[in-house]
Amino acid sequence: MTTAEPVGLPEPPALGASALAPGTYNDTVVLITGGGTGLGLAVATEFARLGADVVIASRKPEHLDTGREALEHLGARVATPRCDIRDPDQVAAAFDEAETAFGLPAVLVNNAAANFPVPAEDMSPNAWRTVVDITLNGTFYCAREFARRHLAVETPGSIVNIGASYAWTGGPGFAHSAAAKAGVKNMVETLAVEWGPYGIQVNGLVPGLFPHEDMTADIQSNLARTNDKDVCQPAMRVGRVRELGWAATFLASPFARFISGHTLVVDGANWQRRLLTNPPVVTVRDQMGKDPFELTQA
Ligand code: HXC
Ligand code: NAP
């Protein structure tokens, strides 16, 4: 008799492989917010490999420079408008710069977001506001700018909003980000219906756990509290960033034209995980190694 050992989900094809034909995004402009780091850059990389002209928009020149270098290395044409997506005027200016460089983007990936772990009772109003402003409001400003420009010239387009699975479940320690991502997911469903008649698809794409070296110190330190990230996943492994890039390039491709208003989760089923038994509850404070709460202000 043989025993079934847990081996997890198989590894994906190697970096550089693609399910889509070479040149799928030739003559196509793709704008990716936060495309200079982490998952945004991984997504930008897959569009670049398939021939896209890539526009990456974010606040920090060092992120834009790193992204430009990586994408140009793949042979892509790249534009890098500086833009804080909390400011609708800066969003409009980034689209102006994209149009001047390559033409109106046919694809928008709303990837930029903000997040840090904090117990809700410790969260300042400005901390809440900041995360919601970037993740939810910024995503809407970019989607709105994209749609208005397409409606004006009667061209189709595709929006992919990067989400998070705590949009459905709630996210202890991430109340601000979870609420904002719930808004992003909901927005996908509304905008897909409003803008479908004008030829604009709107979808969501949710990464599971995809560790990468650009993760902020706050997020890294949170992850460091889990010793072995692989064995904590039903897949017995974390995501490889190219797997998210492949999903994004599929969702925005001609082969997904009838998919709209959908949010695709790429997480090896981690968000569905439940336990047979009920382990003891550990508060967010204890998980973060924080002292007991003390009221320090009225
Ligand atoms: C508590 C914090 C905090 C922290 C900031 N704040 N960091 N509060 N714990 N760790 C508070 C500040 O004290 C301030 O409130 C308010 O938040 C705004 O902070 P600023 O530094 O002034 O904001 P800003 O310069 O605009 O920077 C935004 C930021 C920063 C969100 C704080 O971290 C950032 O730029 N992040 C972008 C990248 C990012 O977040 N990536 C993560 C995406 S990963 P007060 O009251 O003091 O004024 C993700 C999913 C990961 O989303 C899932 C992991 C499993
Ligand atoms: P990251 O490397 O920290 O990327 C965040 C990006 O957003 C940065 O490039 C940053 O660029 C940009 N950004 C932040 N605030 C901005 C603002 N106000 N205006 C413009 N750009 C801004 O994080 P990541 O892990 O790649 O996350 C990418 C997306 O995946 C996010 O939507 C995140 O919520 C989601 N996600 C990630 C994971 C994961 O495991 N990594 C899991 C679930 C969901 P600048 O600093 O240059 O502005």
mmCIF file of C-alpha atoms and ligand atoms in Angstrom:
data_model
loop_
_atom_site.group_PDB
_atom_site.id
_atom_site.type_symbol
_atom_site.label_atom_id
_atom_site.label_comp_id
_atom_site.label_asym_id
_atom_site.label_seq_id
_atom_site.Cartn_x
_atom_site.Cartn_y
_atom_site.Cartn_z
ATOM 1 C CA MET A 1 0.000 0.000 0.000
ATOM 2 C CA THR A 2 1.317 3.499 -0.804
ATOM 3 C CA THR A 3 0.764 6.576 1.342
ATOM 4 C CA ALA A 4 -0.347 9.926 -0.130
ATOM 5 C CA GLU A 5 2.173 12.464 1.170
ATOM 6 C CA PRO A 6 1.143 16.138 0.890
ATOM 7 C CA VAL A 7 3.192 17.479 -1.996
ATOM 8 C CA GLY A 8 1.120 20.557 -2.850
ATOM 9 C CA LEU A 9 0.372 22.114 -6.190
ATOM 10 C CA PRO A 10 2.972 21.704 -8.952
ATOM 11 C CA GLU A 11 5.351 24.481 -9.893
ATOM 12 C CA PRO A 12 4.304 26.594 -12.885
ATOM 13 C CA PRO A 13 6.244 26.825 -16.156
ATOM 14 C CA ALA A 14 9.511 28.761 -16.027
ATOM 15 C CA LEU A 15 9.788 32.540 -16.180
ATOM 16 C CA GLY A 16 9.583 33.611 -19.817
ATOM 17 C CA ALA A 17 6.895 31.077 -20.794
ATOM 18 C CA SER A 18 3.435 32.333 -21.775
ATOM 19 C CA ALA A 19 0.084 30.806 -22.673
ATOM 20 C CA LEU A 20 -0.571 33.727 -25.003
ATOM 21 C CA ALA A 21 0.978 34.053 -28.443
ATOM 22 C CA PRO A 22 4.062 36.236 -28.845
ATOM 23 C CA GLY A 23 2.997 39.732 -29.898
ATOM 24 C CA THR A 24 -0.458 39.498 -28.295
ATOM 25 C CA TYR A 25 0.024 43.053 -26.992
ATOM 26 C CA ASN A 26 1.916 44.534 -29.953
ATOM 27 C CA ASP A 27 0.753 48.125 -30.566
ATOM 28 C CA THR A 28 -1.073 48.097 -27.255
ATOM 29 C CA VAL A 29 -0.449 50.593 -24.466
ATOM 30 C CA VAL A 30 -0.785 49.259 -20.933
ATOM 31 C CA LEU A 31 -0.782 51.564 -17.895
ATOM 32 C CA ILE A 32 0.074 49.951 -14.564
ATOM 33 C CA THR A 33 -0.046 51.959 -11.359
ATOM 34 C CA GLY A 34 2.710 50.999 -8.958
ATOM 35 C CA GLY A 35 4.333 49.104 -11.827
ATOM 36 C CA GLY A 36 7.885 49.762 -10.679
ATOM 37 C CA THR A 37 7.895 47.313 -7.767
ATOM 38 C CA GLY A 38 6.765 43.888 -6.658
ATOM 39 C CA LEU A 39 3.644 42.480 -8.206
ATOM 40 C CA GLY A 40 3.042 45.547 -10.364
ATOM 41 C CA LEU A 41 6.425 45.044 -11.984
ATOM 42 C CA ALA A 42 5.750 41.322 -12.381
ATOM 43 C CA VAL A 43 2.510 42.145 -14.194
ATOM 44 C CA ALA A 44 4.224 44.831 -16.288
ATOM 45 C CA THR A 45 6.915 42.283 -17.183
ATOM 46 C CA GLU A 46 4.423 39.837 -18.677
ATOM 47 C CA PHE A 47 2.724 42.578 -20.718
ATOM 48 C CA ALA A 48 6.157 43.734 -21.917
ATOM 49 C CA ARG A 49 7.139 40.190 -22.928
ATOM 50 C CA LEU A 50 3.989 40.064 -25.078
ATOM 51 C CA GLY A 51 4.865 43.265 -26.915
ATOM 52 C CA ALA A 52 3.094 46.028 -24.968
ATOM 53 C CA ASP A 53 4.222 49.616 -24.638
ATOM 54 C CA VAL A 54 4.212 49.986 -20.875
ATOM 55 C CA VAL A 55 3.417 53.031 -18.752
ATOM 56 C CA ILE A 56 4.197 52.703 -15.070
ATOM 57 C CA ALA A 57 2.911 55.434 -12.767
ATOM 58 C CA SER A 58 3.786 55.957 -9.116
ATOM 59 C CA ARG A 59 5.230 58.479 -6.650
ATOM 60 C CA LYS A 60 8.866 57.547 -6.216
ATOM 61 C CA PRO A 61 11.445 58.161 -8.977
ATOM 62 C CA GLU A 62 13.602 55.287 -7.706
ATOM 63 C CA HIS A 63 10.719 52.846 -8.229
ATOM 64 C CA LEU A 64 10.005 54.236 -11.674
ATOM 65 C CA ASP A 65 13.671 54.038 -12.649
ATOM 66 C CA THR A 66 13.983 50.425 -11.504
ATOM 67 C CA GLY A 67 10.851 49.492 -13.395
ATOM 68 C CA ARG A 68 11.929 51.276 -16.548
ATOM 69 C CA GLU A 69 15.290 49.546 -16.535
ATOM 70 C CA ALA A 70 13.770 46.080 -16.064
ATOM 71 C CA LEU A 71 11.140 46.585 -18.763
ATOM 72 C CA GLU A 72 13.460 48.204 -21.295
ATOM 73 C CA HIS A 73 15.768 45.243 -20.776
ATOM 74 C CA LEU A 74 12.924 43.113 -22.192
ATOM 75 C CA GLY A 75 12.737 45.351 -25.246
ATOM 76 C CA ALA A 76 9.624 47.301 -24.239
ATOM 77 C CA ARG A 77 9.048 50.987 -24.781
ATOM 78 C CA VAL A 78 8.424 52.502 -21.357
ATOM 79 C CA ALA A 79 7.028 55.771 -19.983
ATOM 80 C CA THR A 80 7.209 56.617 -16.297
ATOM 81 C CA PRO A 81 4.956 59.490 -15.213
ATOM 82 C CA ARG A 82 5.286 60.441 -11.551
ATOM 83 C CA CYS A 83 1.859 60.309 -10.025
ATOM 84 C CA ASP A 84 0.209 60.105 -6.623
ATOM 85 C CA ILE A 85 -3.090 58.418 -7.419
ATOM 86 C CA ARG A 86 -4.742 60.219 -4.489
ATOM 87 C CA ASP A 87 -4.716 63.367 -6.626
ATOM 88 C CA PRO A 88 -7.092 63.264 -9.635
ATOM 89 C CA ASP A 89 -5.135 66.039 -11.363
ATOM 90 C CA GLN A 90 -1.938 63.980 -11.166
ATOM 91 C CA VAL A 91 -3.854 60.988 -12.504
ATOM 92 C CA ALA A 92 -5.038 63.053 -15.483
ATOM 93 C CA ALA A 93 -1.488 64.306 -16.060
ATOM 94 C CA ALA A 94 -0.178 60.719 -16.055
ATOM 95 C CA PHE A 95 -2.714 59.772 -18.739
ATOM 96 C CA ASP A 96 -1.700 62.873 -20.725
ATOM 97 C CA GLU A 97 1.929 61.743 -20.542
ATOM 98 C CA ALA A 98 0.985 58.215 -21.610
ATOM 99 C CA GLU A 99 -1.025 59.523 -24.564
ATOM 100 C CA THR A 100 1.802 61.806 -25.654
ATOM 101 C CA ALA A 101 4.330 58.972 -25.434
ATOM 102 C CA PHE A 102 2.408 56.086 -27.014
ATOM 103 C CA GLY A 103 -1.328 56.842 -27.293
ATOM 104 C CA LEU A 104 -4.303 56.139 -25.047
ATOM 105 C CA PRO A 105 -3.746 53.035 -22.895
ATOM 106 C CA ALA A 106 -6.063 50.177 -23.917
ATOM 107 C CA VAL A 107 -5.399 48.404 -20.630
ATOM 108 C CA LEU A 108 -5.311 49.852 -17.116
ATOM 109 C CA VAL A 109 -4.021 47.758 -14.232
ATOM 110 C CA ASN A 110 -4.951 49.395 -10.932
ATOM 111 C CA ASN A 111 -2.217 47.818 -8.856
ATOM 112 C CA ALA A 112 -1.024 50.613 -6.543
ATOM 113 C CA ALA A 113 -2.204 50.215 -2.971
ATOM 114 C CA ALA A 114 -1.223 50.971 0.606
ATOM 115 C CA ASN A 115 -1.150 48.726 3.614
ATOM 116 C CA PHE A 116 0.477 48.140 6.989
ATOM 117 C CA PRO A 117 -0.532 45.871 9.854
ATOM 118 C CA VAL A 118 -2.030 47.658 12.857
ATOM 119 C CA PRO A 119 -4.622 46.660 15.461
ATOM 120 C CA ALA A 120 -7.802 48.620 14.684
ATOM 121 C CA GLU A 121 -7.883 50.188 18.152
ATOM 122 C CA ASP A 122 -4.397 51.659 17.549
ATOM 123 C CA MET A 123 -5.162 53.005 14.088
ATOM 124 C CA SER A 124 -5.197 56.808 13.808
ATOM 125 C CA PRO A 125 -7.883 58.461 11.697
ATOM 126 C CA ASN A 126 -5.151 59.605 9.326
ATOM 127 C CA ALA A 127 -3.771 56.074 8.984
ATOM 128 C CA TRP A 128 -7.258 54.861 8.007
ATOM 129 C CA ARG A 129 -7.753 57.806 5.654
ATOM 130 C CA THR A 130 -4.379 57.324 3.969
ATOM 131 C CA VAL A 131 -4.927 53.669 3.110
ATOM 132 C CA VAL A 132 -8.502 54.170 1.946
ATOM 133 C CA ASP A 133 -7.470 57.223 -0.077
ATOM 134 C CA ILE A 134 -4.752 55.366 -1.968
ATOM 135 C CA THR A 135 -6.346 51.944 -2.335
ATOM 136 C CA LEU A 136 -9.999 52.806 -2.918
ATOM 137 C CA ASN A 137 -10.170 56.445 -3.999
ATOM 138 C CA GLY A 138 -7.014 56.275 -6.121
ATOM 139 C CA THR A 139 -8.296 53.190 -7.916
ATOM 140 C CA PHE A 140 -11.546 54.968 -8.743
ATOM 141 C CA TYR A 141 -9.795 58.117 -9.987
ATOM 142 C CA CYS A 142 -7.652 56.037 -12.373
ATOM 143 C CA ALA A 143 -10.606 53.960 -13.608
ATOM 144 C CA ARG A 144 -12.678 57.113 -14.127
ATOM 145 C CA GLU A 145 -9.919 58.854 -16.092
ATOM 146 C CA PHE A 146 -9.426 55.779 -18.279
ATOM 147 C CA ALA A 147 -13.139 55.361 -19.012
ATOM 148 C CA ARG A 148 -13.814 59.028 -19.736
ATOM 149 C CA ARG A 149 -11.024 59.122 -22.300
ATOM 150 C CA HIS A 150 -12.277 55.946 -23.997
ATOM 151 C CA LEU A 151 -15.899 57.084 -24.006
ATOM 152 C CA ALA A 152 -14.846 60.360 -25.635
ATOM 153 C CA VAL A 153 -13.191 58.595 -28.593
ATOM 154 C CA GLU A 154 -15.430 55.480 -28.634
ATOM 155 C CA THR A 155 -12.676 52.920 -28.178
ATOM 156 C CA PRO A 156 -12.807 49.728 -26.094
ATOM 157 C CA GLY A 157 -10.594 49.033 -23.126
ATOM 158 C CA SER A 158 -9.919 46.705 -20.233
ATOM 159 C CA ILE A 159 -9.420 47.469 -16.551
ATOM 160 C CA VAL A 160 -7.898 45.011 -14.072
ATOM 161 C CA ASN A 161 -8.112 46.006 -10.415
ATOM 162 C CA ILE A 162 -5.703 44.206 -8.111
ATOM 163 C CA GLY A 163 -7.531 43.211 -4.941
ATOM 164 C CA ALA A 164 -7.091 41.064 -1.856
ATOM 165 C CA SER A 165 -9.117 38.141 -0.537
ATOM 166 C CA TYR A 166 -9.902 39.863 2.740
ATOM 167 C CA ALA A 167 -12.365 41.863 0.647
ATOM 168 C CA TRP A 168 -14.661 38.874 1.306
ATOM 169 C CA THR A 169 -13.425 37.613 4.641
ATOM 170 C CA GLY A 170 -12.263 40.710 6.532
ATOM 171 C CA GLY A 171 -8.605 41.004 7.453
ATOM 172 C CA PRO A 172 -7.703 41.117 11.145
ATOM 173 C CA GLY A 173 -4.821 43.588 11.550
ATOM 174 C CA PHE A 174 -5.655 45.182 8.200
ATOM 175 C CA ALA A 175 -9.064 46.809 8.816
ATOM 176 C CA HIS A 176 -8.285 49.774 6.570
ATOM 177 C CA SER A 177 -6.921 47.783 3.637
ATOM 178 C CA ALA A 178 -9.599 45.081 3.890
ATOM 179 C CA ALA A 179 -12.385 47.680 3.823
ATOM 180 C CA ALA A 180 -10.750 49.484 0.903
ATOM 181 C CA LYS A 181 -10.269 46.256 -1.064
ATOM 182 C CA ALA A 182 -13.909 45.321 -0.419
ATOM 183 C CA GLY A 183 -14.768 48.642 -2.030
ATOM 184 C CA VAL A 184 -12.477 47.883 -4.963
ATOM 185 C CA LYS A 185 -14.128 44.498 -5.521
ATOM 186 C CA ASN A 186 -17.573 46.065 -5.342
ATOM 187 C CA MET A 187 -16.505 48.785 -7.768
ATOM 188 C CA VAL A 188 -15.504 46.110 -10.311
ATOM 189 C CA GLU A 189 -19.064 44.824 -10.311
ATOM 190 C CA THR A 190 -20.641 48.271 -10.719
ATOM 191 C CA LEU A 191 -18.270 49.636 -13.333
ATOM 192 C CA ALA A 192 -18.399 46.468 -15.449
ATOM 193 C CA VAL A 193 -22.136 46.990 -15.878
ATOM 194 C CA GLU A 194 -21.942 50.754 -16.366
ATOM 195 C CA TRP A 195 -19.147 50.670 -18.915
ATOM 196 C CA GLY A 196 -19.751 47.344 -20.680
ATOM 197 C CA PRO A 197 -22.071 49.075 -23.175
ATOM 198 C CA TYR A 198 -19.129 51.289 -24.159
ATOM 199 C CA GLY A 199 -16.787 48.321 -24.683
ATOM 200 C CA ILE A 200 -14.916 48.556 -21.414
ATOM 201 C CA GLN A 201 -14.315 45.370 -19.439
ATOM 202 C CA VAL A 202 -13.683 45.677 -15.704
ATOM 203 C CA ASN A 203 -12.307 42.773 -13.712
ATOM 204 C CA GLY A 204 -10.567 42.148 -10.416
ATOM 205 C CA LEU A 205 -7.486 40.033 -9.799
ATOM 206 C CA VAL A 206 -6.643 38.889 -6.294
ATOM 207 C CA PRO A 207 -3.155 37.701 -5.405
ATOM 208 C CA GLY A 208 -2.675 35.257 -2.577
ATOM 209 C CA LEU A 209 0.608 35.229 -0.758
ATOM 210 C CA PHE A 210 3.309 36.364 -3.186
ATOM 211 C CA PRO A 211 6.388 37.322 -1.191
ATOM 212 C CA HIS A 212 8.858 39.541 -3.037
ATOM 213 C CA GLU A 213 11.840 41.652 -2.136
ATOM 214 C CA ASP A 214 10.067 45.010 -2.670
ATOM 215 C CA MET A 215 7.561 44.369 0.111
ATOM 216 C CA THR A 216 7.521 47.253 2.599
ATOM 217 C CA ALA A 217 9.283 46.728 5.930
ATOM 218 C CA ASP A 218 5.895 46.677 7.687
ATOM 219 C CA ILE A 219 4.576 43.867 5.494
ATOM 220 C CA GLN A 220 7.899 41.981 5.612
ATOM 221 C CA SER A 221 7.957 42.081 9.392
ATOM 222 C CA ASN A 222 4.413 40.790 9.468
ATOM 223 C CA LEU A 223 5.322 37.912 7.169
ATOM 224 C CA ALA A 224 8.362 37.165 9.309
ATOM 225 C CA ARG A 225 5.959 36.114 12.070
ATOM 226 C CA THR A 226 5.142 33.058 9.971
ATOM 227 C CA ASN A 227 8.192 30.830 9.910
ATOM 228 C CA ASP A 228 7.556 28.626 6.913
ATOM 229 C CA LYS A 229 5.202 30.325 4.492
ATOM 230 C CA ASP A 230 4.906 27.322 2.200
ATOM 231 C CA VAL A 231 3.493 24.847 4.714
ATOM 232 C CA CYS A 232 0.844 27.394 5.762
ATOM 233 C CA GLN A 233 -0.697 27.254 2.279
ATOM 234 C CA PRO A 234 -3.009 24.491 0.967
ATOM 235 C CA ALA A 235 -0.839 24.596 -2.172
ATOM 236 C CA MET A 236 2.196 23.857 0.054
ATOM 237 C CA ARG A 237 3.884 26.763 -1.658
ATOM 238 C CA VAL A 238 3.501 30.517 -2.076
ATOM 239 C CA GLY A 239 2.733 32.115 -5.441
ATOM 240 C CA ARG A 240 5.401 32.778 -8.040
ATOM 241 C CA VAL A 241 4.972 36.368 -9.180
ATOM 242 C CA ARG A 242 4.862 35.375 -12.858
ATOM 243 C CA GLU A 243 1.664 33.443 -12.085
ATOM 244 C CA LEU A 244 -0.060 36.736 -11.299
ATOM 245 C CA GLY A 245 1.360 38.319 -14.438
ATOM 246 C CA TRP A 246 -0.022 35.497 -16.568
ATOM 247 C CA ALA A 247 -3.473 35.919 -15.028
ATOM 248 C CA ALA A 248 -3.447 39.672 -15.691
ATOM 249 C CA THR A 249 -2.361 39.289 -19.313
ATOM 250 C CA PHE A 250 -5.082 36.689 -19.851
ATOM 251 C CA LEU A 251 -7.839 38.824 -18.285
ATOM 252 C CA ALA A 252 -6.982 41.794 -20.494
ATOM 253 C CA SER A 253 -6.484 39.682 -23.647
ATOM 254 C CA PRO A 254 -8.826 39.105 -26.603
ATOM 255 C CA PHE A 255 -9.461 35.602 -25.208
ATOM 256 C CA ALA A 256 -11.207 37.017 -22.135
ATOM 257 C CA ARG A 257 -13.453 39.556 -23.853
ATOM 258 C CA PHE A 258 -16.665 38.072 -22.396
ATOM 259 C CA ILE A 259 -15.303 38.014 -18.861
ATOM 260 C CA SER A 260 -16.327 41.193 -17.079
ATOM 261 C CA GLY A 261 -17.360 42.053 -13.539
ATOM 262 C CA HIS A 262 -15.420 39.031 -12.291
ATOM 263 C CA THR A 263 -12.730 38.896 -9.634
ATOM 264 C CA LEU A 264 -10.251 36.082 -10.164
ATOM 265 C CA VAL A 265 -8.403 34.763 -7.123
ATOM 266 C CA VAL A 266 -4.909 33.390 -7.710
ATOM 267 C CA ASP A 267 -3.974 31.989 -4.325
ATOM 268 C CA GLY A 268 -3.911 28.183 -4.395
ATOM 269 C CA ALA A 269 -7.202 28.144 -2.442
ATOM 270 C CA ASN A 270 -5.646 29.750 0.631
ATOM 271 C CA TRP A 271 -8.570 32.095 1.192
ATOM 272 C CA GLN A 272 -10.964 29.135 1.403
ATOM 273 C CA ARG A 273 -8.955 27.450 4.120
ATOM 274 C CA ARG A 274 -10.864 26.355 7.211
ATOM 275 C CA LEU A 275 -9.746 23.979 9.936
ATOM 276 C CA LEU A 276 -11.515 20.879 11.096
ATOM 277 C CA THR A 277 -10.823 21.828 14.692
ATOM 278 C CA ASN A 278 -11.127 25.212 16.398
ATOM 279 C CA PRO A 279 -7.670 26.375 17.537
ATOM 280 C CA PRO A 280 -7.567 29.004 20.330
ATOM 281 C CA VAL A 281 -8.102 32.612 19.241
ATOM 282 C CA VAL A 282 -5.024 34.850 19.450
ATOM 283 C CA THR A 283 -5.687 38.589 19.411
ATOM 284 C CA VAL A 284 -4.100 40.762 16.747
ATOM 285 C CA ARG A 285 -2.125 42.531 19.522
ATOM 286 C CA ASP A 286 -0.672 39.219 20.657
ATOM 287 C CA GLN A 287 0.045 38.112 17.104
ATOM 288 C CA MET A 288 1.950 41.383 16.614
ATOM 289 C CA GLY A 289 3.717 41.138 19.987
ATOM 290 C CA LYS A 290 2.138 44.402 21.172
ATOM 291 C CA ASP A 291 1.587 45.476 24.790
ATOM 292 C CA PRO A 292 -1.987 45.616 26.119
ATOM 293 C CA PHE A 293 -4.024 48.545 24.805
ATOM 294 C CA GLU A 294 -3.906 51.743 26.870
ATOM 295 C CA LEU A 295 -6.096 54.752 26.245
ATOM 296 C CA THR A 296 -3.613 57.567 25.698
ATOM 297 C CA GLN A 297 -5.979 60.185 24.304
ATOM 298 C CA ALA A 298 -9.594 61.172 24.706
HETATM 299 C C1 HXC B 1 0.405 52.489 12.243
HETATM 300 C C2 HXC B 1 0.984 53.881 10.494
HETATM 301 C C3 HXC B 1 1.935 52.952 10.031
HETATM 302 C C4 HXC B 1 2.084 51.735 10.776
HETATM 303 C C5 HXC B 1 1.951 54.669 8.709
HETATM 304 N N1 HXC B 1 1.024 54.924 9.642
HETATM 305 N N2 HXC B 1 2.523 53.465 8.915
HETATM 306 N N3 HXC B 1 0.212 53.652 11.584
HETATM 307 N N4 HXC B 1 1.298 51.551 11.868
HETATM 308 N N5 HXC B 1 2.964 50.810 10.423
HETATM 309 C C6 HXC B 1 0.218 56.119 9.771
HETATM 310 C C7 HXC B 1 1.069 57.351 10.018
HETATM 311 O O1 HXC B 1 1.445 57.465 11.396
HETATM 312 C C8 HXC B 1 0.112 58.468 9.604
HETATM 313 O O2 HXC B 1 -0.863 58.718 10.582
HETATM 314 C C9 HXC B 1 -0.630 57.836 8.423
HETATM 315 O O3 HXC B 1 -0.471 56.411 8.555
HETATM 316 C C10 HXC B 1 -0.048 58.271 7.093
HETATM 317 O O4 HXC B 1 1.359 57.994 7.123
HETATM 318 P P1 HXC B 1 2.388 58.736 6.140
HETATM 319 O O5 HXC B 1 3.705 58.087 6.323
HETATM 320 O O6 HXC B 1 2.295 60.232 6.331
HETATM 321 O O7 HXC B 1 1.729 58.420 4.715
HETATM 322 P P2 HXC B 1 2.362 58.410 3.277
HETATM 323 O O8 HXC B 1 3.726 59.078 3.238
HETATM 324 O O9 HXC B 1 1.320 58.921 2.385
HETATM 325 O O10 HXC B 1 2.663 56.846 2.991
HETATM 326 C C11 HXC B 1 1.607 55.933 2.841
HETATM 327 C C12 HXC B 1 1.862 54.632 3.599
HETATM 328 C C13 HXC B 1 3.196 53.981 3.195
HETATM 329 C C14 HXC B 1 0.674 53.723 3.301
HETATM 330 C C15 HXC B 1 1.909 54.900 5.099
HETATM 331 O O11 HXC B 1 3.373 52.738 3.873
HETATM 332 C C16 HXC B 1 3.285 53.710 1.718
HETATM 333 O O12 HXC B 1 3.694 54.597 0.973
HETATM 334 N N6 HXC B 1 2.878 52.522 1.261
HETATM 335 C C17 HXC B 1 2.860 52.162 -0.191
HETATM 336 C C18 HXC B 1 3.291 50.756 -0.421
HETATM 337 C C19 HXC B 1 2.452 49.751 0.340
HETATM 338 O O13 HXC B 1 1.767 50.084 1.318
HETATM 339 N N7 HXC B 1 2.514 48.505 -0.114
HETATM 340 C C20 HXC B 1 1.780 47.418 0.510
HETATM 341 C C21 HXC B 1 0.902 46.817 -0.478
HETATM 342 S S1 HXC B 1 0.706 45.105 0.023
HETATM 343 P P3 HXC B 1 -0.730 59.952 11.641
HETATM 344 O O14 HXC B 1 -1.980 59.870 12.466
HETATM 345 O O15 HXC B 1 0.514 59.695 12.443
HETATM 346 O O16 HXC B 1 -0.654 61.217 10.825
HETATM 347 C C22 HXC B 1 -0.910 44.809 0.252
HETATM 348 C C23 HXC B 1 -1.369 43.421 0.610
HETATM 349 C C24 HXC B 1 -0.357 42.660 1.402
HETATM 350 O O17 HXC B 1 -1.700 45.629 0.134
HETATM 351 C C25 HXC B 1 -0.928 41.400 1.959
HETATM 352 C C26 HXC B 1 0.159 40.726 2.785
HETATM 353 C C27 HXC B 1 -0.139 39.323 3.144
HETATM 354 P P1 NAP B 2 4.393 47.033 -3.257
HETATM 355 O O1 NAP B 2 5.628 46.491 -3.887
HETATM 356 O O2 NAP B 2 4.523 47.777 -1.980
HETATM 357 O O3 NAP B 2 3.718 47.941 -4.366
HETATM 358 C C1 NAP B 2 2.868 48.999 -4.131
HETATM 359 C C2 NAP B 2 3.053 49.959 -5.280
HETATM 360 O O4 NAP B 2 2.057 50.971 -5.190
HETATM 361 C C3 NAP B 2 4.407 50.633 -5.276
HETATM 362 O O5 NAP B 2 4.995 50.512 -6.547
HETATM 363 C C4 NAP B 2 4.099 52.091 -4.990
HETATM 364 O O6 NAP B 2 4.959 52.952 -5.733
HETATM 365 C C5 NAP B 2 2.662 52.204 -5.467
HETATM 366 N N1 NAP B 2 1.935 53.239 -4.738
HETATM 367 C C6 NAP B 2 1.652 53.259 -3.413
HETATM 368 N N2 NAP B 2 0.992 54.373 -3.097
HETATM 369 C C7 NAP B 2 0.832 55.061 -4.250
HETATM 370 C C8 NAP B 2 0.223 56.295 -4.567
HETATM 371 N N3 NAP B 2 -0.361 57.062 -3.623
HETATM 372 N N4 NAP B 2 0.230 56.713 -5.852
HETATM 373 C C9 NAP B 2 0.829 55.960 -6.813
HETATM 374 N N5 NAP B 2 1.424 54.791 -6.571
HETATM 375 C C10 NAP B 2 1.435 54.345 -5.293
HETATM 376 O O7 NAP B 2 3.293 45.928 -3.000
HETATM 377 P P2 NAP B 2 2.886 44.605 -3.822
HETATM 378 O O8 NAP B 2 3.014 43.472 -2.899
HETATM 379 O O9 NAP B 2 3.563 44.575 -5.125
HETATM 380 O O10 NAP B 2 1.328 44.877 -4.019
HETATM 381 C C11 NAP B 2 0.777 45.126 -5.301
HETATM 382 C C12 NAP B 2 -0.725 44.907 -5.233
HETATM 383 O O11 NAP B 2 -0.991 43.548 -4.861
HETATM 384 C C13 NAP B 2 -1.442 45.783 -4.234
HETATM 385 O O12 NAP B 2 -2.691 46.172 -4.759
HETATM 386 C C14 NAP B 2 -1.622 44.867 -3.047
HETATM 387 O O13 NAP B 2 -2.702 45.265 -2.232
HETATM 388 C C15 NAP B 2 -1.882 43.545 -3.751
HETATM 389 N N6 NAP B 2 -1.627 42.347 -2.923
HETATM 390 C C16 NAP B 2 -0.353 41.916 -2.730
HETATM 391 C C17 NAP B 2 -0.150 40.729 -2.030
HETATM 392 C C18 NAP B 2 1.227 40.151 -1.848
HETATM 393 O O14 NAP B 2 1.368 39.028 -1.354
HETATM 394 N N7 NAP B 2 2.295 40.828 -2.241
HETATM 395 C C19 NAP B 2 -1.236 40.029 -1.500
HETATM 396 C C20 NAP B 2 -2.521 40.515 -1.700
HETATM 397 C C21 NAP B 2 -2.701 41.674 -2.437
HETATM 398 P P3 NAP B 2 5.534 54.334 -5.128
HETATM 399 O O15 NAP B 2 6.016 54.034 -3.740
HETATM 400 O O16 NAP B 2 6.607 54.665 -6.103
HETATM 401 O O17 NAP B 2 4.393 55.292 -5.165
#
